[in-house]
Tab-separated table of C-alpha atoms in Angstrom:
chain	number	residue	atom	x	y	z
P	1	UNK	CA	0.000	0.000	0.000
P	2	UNK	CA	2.943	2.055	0.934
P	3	UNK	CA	4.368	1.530	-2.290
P	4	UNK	CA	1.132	2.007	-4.539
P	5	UNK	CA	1.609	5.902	-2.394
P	6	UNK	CA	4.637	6.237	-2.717
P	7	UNK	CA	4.326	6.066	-6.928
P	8	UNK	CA	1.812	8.344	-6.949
P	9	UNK	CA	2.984	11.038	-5.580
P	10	UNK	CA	5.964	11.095	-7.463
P	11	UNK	CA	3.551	10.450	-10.522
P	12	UNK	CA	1.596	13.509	-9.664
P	13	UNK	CA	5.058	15.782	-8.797
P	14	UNK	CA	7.110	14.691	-11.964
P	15	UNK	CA	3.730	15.765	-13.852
P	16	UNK	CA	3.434	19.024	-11.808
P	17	UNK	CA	7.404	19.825	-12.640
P	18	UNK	CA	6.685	18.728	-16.633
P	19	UNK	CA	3.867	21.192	-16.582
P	20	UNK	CA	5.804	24.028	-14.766
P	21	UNK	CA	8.867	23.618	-16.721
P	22	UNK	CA	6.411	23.000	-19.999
P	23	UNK	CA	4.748	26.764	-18.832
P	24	UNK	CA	8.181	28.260	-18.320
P	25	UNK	CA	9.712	27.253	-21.263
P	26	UNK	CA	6.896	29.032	-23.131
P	27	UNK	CA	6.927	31.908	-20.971
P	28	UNK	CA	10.411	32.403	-22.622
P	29	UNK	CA	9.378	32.000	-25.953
P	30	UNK	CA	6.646	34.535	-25.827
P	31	UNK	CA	8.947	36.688	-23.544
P	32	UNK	CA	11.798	36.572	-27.008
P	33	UNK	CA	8.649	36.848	-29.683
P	34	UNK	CA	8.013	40.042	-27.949
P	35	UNK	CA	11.470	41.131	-27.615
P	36	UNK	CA	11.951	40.735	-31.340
P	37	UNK	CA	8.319	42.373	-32.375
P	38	UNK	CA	9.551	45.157	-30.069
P	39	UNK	CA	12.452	45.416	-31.482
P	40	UNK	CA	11.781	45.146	-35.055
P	41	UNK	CA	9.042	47.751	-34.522
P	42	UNK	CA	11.484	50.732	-33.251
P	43	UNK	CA	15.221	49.147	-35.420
P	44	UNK	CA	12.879	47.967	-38.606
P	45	UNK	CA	12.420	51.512	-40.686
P	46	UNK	CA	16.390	52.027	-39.375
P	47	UNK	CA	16.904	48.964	-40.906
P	48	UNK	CA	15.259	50.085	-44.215
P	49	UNK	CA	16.787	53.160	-44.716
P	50	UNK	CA	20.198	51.733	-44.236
P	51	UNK	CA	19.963	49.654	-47.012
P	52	UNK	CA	18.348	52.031	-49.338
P	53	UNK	CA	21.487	54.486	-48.452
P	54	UNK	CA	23.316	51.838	-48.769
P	55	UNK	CA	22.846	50.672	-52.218
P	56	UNK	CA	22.792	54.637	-53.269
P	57	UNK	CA	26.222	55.590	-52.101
P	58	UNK	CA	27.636	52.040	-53.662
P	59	UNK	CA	26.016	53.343	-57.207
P	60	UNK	CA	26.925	56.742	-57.364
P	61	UNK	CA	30.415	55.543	-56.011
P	62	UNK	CA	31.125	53.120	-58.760
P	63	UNK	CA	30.526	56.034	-61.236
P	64	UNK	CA	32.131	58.564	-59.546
P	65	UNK	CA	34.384	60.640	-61.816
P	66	UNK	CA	34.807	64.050	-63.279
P	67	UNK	CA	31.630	65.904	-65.307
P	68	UNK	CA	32.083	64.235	-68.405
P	69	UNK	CA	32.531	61.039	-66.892
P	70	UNK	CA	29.476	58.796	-66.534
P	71	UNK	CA	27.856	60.462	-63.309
P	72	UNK	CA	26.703	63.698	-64.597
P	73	UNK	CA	22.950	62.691	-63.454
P	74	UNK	CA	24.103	63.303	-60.046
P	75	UNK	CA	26.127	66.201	-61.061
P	76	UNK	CA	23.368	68.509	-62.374
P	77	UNK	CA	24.534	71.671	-60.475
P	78	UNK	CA	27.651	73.263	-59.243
P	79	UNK	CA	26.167	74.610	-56.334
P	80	UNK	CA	22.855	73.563	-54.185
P	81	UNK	CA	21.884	77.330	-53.962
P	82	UNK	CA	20.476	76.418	-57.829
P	83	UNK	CA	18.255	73.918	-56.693
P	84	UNK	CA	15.726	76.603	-55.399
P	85	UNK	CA	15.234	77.783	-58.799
P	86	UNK	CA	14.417	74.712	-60.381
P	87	UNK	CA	10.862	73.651	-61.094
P	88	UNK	CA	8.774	70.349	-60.451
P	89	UNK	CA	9.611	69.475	-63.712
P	90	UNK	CA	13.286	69.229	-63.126
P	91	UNK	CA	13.065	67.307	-59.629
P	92	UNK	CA	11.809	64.360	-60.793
P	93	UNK	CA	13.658	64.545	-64.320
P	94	UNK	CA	17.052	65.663	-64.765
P	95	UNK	CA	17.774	66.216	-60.772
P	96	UNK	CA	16.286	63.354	-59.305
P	97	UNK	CA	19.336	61.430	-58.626
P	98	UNK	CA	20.946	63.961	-57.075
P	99	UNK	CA	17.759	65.119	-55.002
P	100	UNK	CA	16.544	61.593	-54.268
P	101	UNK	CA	19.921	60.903	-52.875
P	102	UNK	CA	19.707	63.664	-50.736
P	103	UNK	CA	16.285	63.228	-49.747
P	104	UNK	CA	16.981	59.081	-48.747
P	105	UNK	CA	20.275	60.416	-46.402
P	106	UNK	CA	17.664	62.800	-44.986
P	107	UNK	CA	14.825	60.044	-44.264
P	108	UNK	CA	17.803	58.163	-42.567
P	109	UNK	CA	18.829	60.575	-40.652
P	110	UNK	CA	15.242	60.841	-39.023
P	111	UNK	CA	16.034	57.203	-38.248
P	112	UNK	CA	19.014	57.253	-36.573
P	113	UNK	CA	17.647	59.785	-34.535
P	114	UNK	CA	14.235	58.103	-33.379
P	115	UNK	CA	16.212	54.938	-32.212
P	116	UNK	CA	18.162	56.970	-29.988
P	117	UNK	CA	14.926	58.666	-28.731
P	118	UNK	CA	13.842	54.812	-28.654
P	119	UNK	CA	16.479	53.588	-26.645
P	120	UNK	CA	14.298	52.843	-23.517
P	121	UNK	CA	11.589	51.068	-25.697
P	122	UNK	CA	14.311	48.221	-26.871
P	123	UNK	CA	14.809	45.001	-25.315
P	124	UNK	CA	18.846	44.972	-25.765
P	125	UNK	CA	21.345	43.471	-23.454
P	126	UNK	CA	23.684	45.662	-21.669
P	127	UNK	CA	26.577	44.826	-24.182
P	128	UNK	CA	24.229	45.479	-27.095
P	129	UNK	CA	22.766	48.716	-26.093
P	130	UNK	CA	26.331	49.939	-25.885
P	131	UNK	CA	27.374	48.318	-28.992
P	132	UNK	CA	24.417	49.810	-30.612
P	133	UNK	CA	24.959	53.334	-29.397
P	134	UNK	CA	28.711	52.998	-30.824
P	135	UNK	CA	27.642	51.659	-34.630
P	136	UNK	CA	24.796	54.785	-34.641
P	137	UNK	CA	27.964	57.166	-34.167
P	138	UNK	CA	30.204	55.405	-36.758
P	139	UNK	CA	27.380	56.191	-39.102
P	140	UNK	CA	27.299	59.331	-37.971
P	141	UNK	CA	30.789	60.009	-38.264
P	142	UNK	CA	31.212	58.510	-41.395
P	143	UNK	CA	28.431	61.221	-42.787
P	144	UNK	CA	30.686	63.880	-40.915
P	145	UNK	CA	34.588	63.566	-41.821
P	146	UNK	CA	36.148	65.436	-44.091
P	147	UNK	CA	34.281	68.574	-44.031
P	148	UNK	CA	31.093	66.145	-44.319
P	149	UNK	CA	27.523	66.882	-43.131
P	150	UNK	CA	27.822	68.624	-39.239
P	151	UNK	CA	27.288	66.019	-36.259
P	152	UNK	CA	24.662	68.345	-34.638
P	153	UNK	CA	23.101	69.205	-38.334
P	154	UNK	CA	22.144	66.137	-38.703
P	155	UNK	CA	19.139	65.380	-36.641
P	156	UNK	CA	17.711	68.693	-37.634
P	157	UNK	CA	17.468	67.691	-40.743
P	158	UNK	CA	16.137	64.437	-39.679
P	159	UNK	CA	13.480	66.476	-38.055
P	160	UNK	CA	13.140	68.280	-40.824
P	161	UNK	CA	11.582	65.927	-43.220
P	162	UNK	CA	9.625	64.631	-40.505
P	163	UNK	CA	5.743	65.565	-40.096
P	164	UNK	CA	5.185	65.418	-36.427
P	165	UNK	CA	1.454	65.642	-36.492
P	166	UNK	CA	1.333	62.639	-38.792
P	167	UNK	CA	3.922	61.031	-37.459
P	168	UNK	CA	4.909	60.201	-40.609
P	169	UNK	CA	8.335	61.189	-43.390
P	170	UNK	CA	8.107	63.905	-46.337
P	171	UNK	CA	7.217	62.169	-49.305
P	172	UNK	CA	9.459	62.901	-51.801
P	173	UNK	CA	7.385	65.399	-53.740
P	174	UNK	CA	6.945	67.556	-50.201
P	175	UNK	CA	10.656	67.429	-50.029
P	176	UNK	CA	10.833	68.869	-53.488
P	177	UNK	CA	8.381	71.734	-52.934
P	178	UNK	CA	10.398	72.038	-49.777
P	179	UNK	CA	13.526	72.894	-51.195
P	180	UNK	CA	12.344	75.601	-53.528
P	181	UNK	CA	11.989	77.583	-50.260
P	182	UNK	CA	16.326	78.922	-50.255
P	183	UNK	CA	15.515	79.583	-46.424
P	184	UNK	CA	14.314	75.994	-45.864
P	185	UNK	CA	17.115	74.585	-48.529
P	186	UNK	CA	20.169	75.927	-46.875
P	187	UNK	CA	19.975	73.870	-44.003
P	188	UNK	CA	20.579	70.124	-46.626
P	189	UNK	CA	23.746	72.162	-48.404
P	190	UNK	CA	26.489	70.294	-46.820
P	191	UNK	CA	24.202	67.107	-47.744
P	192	UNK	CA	24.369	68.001	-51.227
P	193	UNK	CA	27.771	68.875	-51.294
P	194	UNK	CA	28.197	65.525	-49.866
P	195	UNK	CA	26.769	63.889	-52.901
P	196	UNK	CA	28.460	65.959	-55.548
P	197	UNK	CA	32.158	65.499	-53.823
P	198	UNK	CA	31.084	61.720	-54.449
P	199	UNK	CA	29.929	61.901	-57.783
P	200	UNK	CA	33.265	63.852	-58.768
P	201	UNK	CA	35.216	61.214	-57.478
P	202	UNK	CA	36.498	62.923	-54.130
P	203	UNK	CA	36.691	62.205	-50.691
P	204	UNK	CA	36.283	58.080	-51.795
P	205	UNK	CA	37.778	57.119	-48.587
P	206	UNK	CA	35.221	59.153	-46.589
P	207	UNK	CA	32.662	57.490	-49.009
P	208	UNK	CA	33.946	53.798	-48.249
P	209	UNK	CA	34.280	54.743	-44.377
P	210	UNK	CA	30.484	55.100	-44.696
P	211	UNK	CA	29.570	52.285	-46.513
P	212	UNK	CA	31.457	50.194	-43.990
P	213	UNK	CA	29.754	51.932	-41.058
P	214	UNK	CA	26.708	51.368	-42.342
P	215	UNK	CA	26.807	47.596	-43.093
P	216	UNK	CA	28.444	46.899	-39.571
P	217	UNK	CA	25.008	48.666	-38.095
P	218	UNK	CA	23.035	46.747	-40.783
P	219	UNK	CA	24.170	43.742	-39.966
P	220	UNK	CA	23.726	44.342	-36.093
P	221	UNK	CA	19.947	45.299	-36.560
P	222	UNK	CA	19.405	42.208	-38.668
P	223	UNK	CA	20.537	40.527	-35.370
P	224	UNK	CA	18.533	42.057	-33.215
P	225	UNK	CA	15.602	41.281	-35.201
P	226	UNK	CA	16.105	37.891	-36.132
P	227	UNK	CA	15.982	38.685	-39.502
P	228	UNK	CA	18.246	38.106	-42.776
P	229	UNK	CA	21.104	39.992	-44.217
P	230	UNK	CA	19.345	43.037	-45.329
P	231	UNK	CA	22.326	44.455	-47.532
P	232	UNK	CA	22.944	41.328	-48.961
P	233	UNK	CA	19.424	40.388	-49.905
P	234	UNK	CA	18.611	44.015	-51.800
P	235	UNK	CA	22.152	43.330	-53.468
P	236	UNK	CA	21.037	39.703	-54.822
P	237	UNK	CA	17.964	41.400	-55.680
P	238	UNK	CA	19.968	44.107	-57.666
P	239	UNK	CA	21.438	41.118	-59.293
P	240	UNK	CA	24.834	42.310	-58.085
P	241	UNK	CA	27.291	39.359	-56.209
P	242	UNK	CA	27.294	39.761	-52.464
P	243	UNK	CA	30.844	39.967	-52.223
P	244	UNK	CA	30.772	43.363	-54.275
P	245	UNK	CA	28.615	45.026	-51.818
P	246	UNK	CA	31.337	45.269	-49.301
P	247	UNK	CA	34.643	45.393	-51.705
């Protein structure tokens, strides 16, 4: 009889530790499906943006060279004081490589600077928070060498672009409009600059600086997402070898 007890209890407690370790070990999966949701809701549009920039500064990089080499649609003026007096007409024809580049640096750097305001709202380790906080500034950096694009320009024009009652980016036609205003303009001149010194062919190793900063923070929001190689997929899907997007 003893023995008939004695097995059922430790029936009923090996079933009672199954089920608690059973409801633990899905407490942690729901506790790291959240974490990435989170996650991927603030880092995704960084994520994004990255690889659009990306896959811009790699194009107009490979044709960099003088203005009658082969990159004379981004070099369509000699100084961004004449984009004020251009029309709709000429922003989405003969300027819009050199505008859309512009306006894609300026939707990123909206990005870069809601995931700092984000910080608290990620689920990061210690480590990655502060790894995280160091691959935002390389980007940063790598926009601001070299008589670049200011440090402390660059979130105002992130907030520039960005309509805070909609909560929402310029599209690029609102940009355009935008920058016919020379007051509003002046503030994105270094930007352009930026792009032009890259489509002559100057300043590469600022360029390539960049392009590395920006696929070291690419590839460290694909991890915190549990996602794929974001770079690498847009470049397979650009039909371009993977190995080229970081040579």
């Amino acid at each position: 009889m003893l023995t008939a007890l004695v097995a059922a209890a430790t029936s009923a407690l090996v079933a009672i530790l199954s089920l608690y370790l059973s409801d633990r070990q899905q407490q942690r999966r729901e506790a790291r499906v959240q974490r990435q949701e989170l996650n991927a809701k603030y880092l995704n549009p960084l994520r994004f943006h990255l690889v659009e920039n990306h896959f811009r500064l790699l194009s107009i990089l490979d044709r960099a060279g003088p203005i009658d080499g082969t990159n004379t649609g981004v070099l369509v003026v000699d100084d961004p004081v004449e984009v004020s007096t251009k029309d709709a007409s000429w922003f989405i024809g003969p300027g819009c490589a050199l505008v859309s580049s512009v306006y894609l640096s300026s939707c990123l750097f909206t990005q870069l600077k809601k995931v700092r305001e984000d910080f608290p709202y990620l689920h990061l380790s210690a480590a990655d928070d502060t790894q995280l906080a160091a691959l935002l500034l390389g980007v940063q950096q790598g926009f601001l060498v070299k008589q670049g694009v200011y440090y402390v320009t660059q979130p105002s024009i992130g907030e520039s672009v960005w309509v805070r009652d909609e909560e929402r980016l310029m599209t690029y036609r609102e940009f355009c409009e935008k920058l016919q205003d020379p007051v509003w303009r002046v503030w994105f001149d270094r930007l352009f600059m930026f792009y032009l010194d890259i489509a002559r062919g100057e300043k590469k190793q600022r360029t390539e600086r960049l392009i590395a900063a920006m696929e070291n923070l690419s590839g460290f929001l694909d991890k915190c997402v549990g996602g794929g190689n974001s770079i690498e997929t847009r470049m397979r899907a650009e039909g371009i070898p993977p190995h080229q997007a970081t040579s």
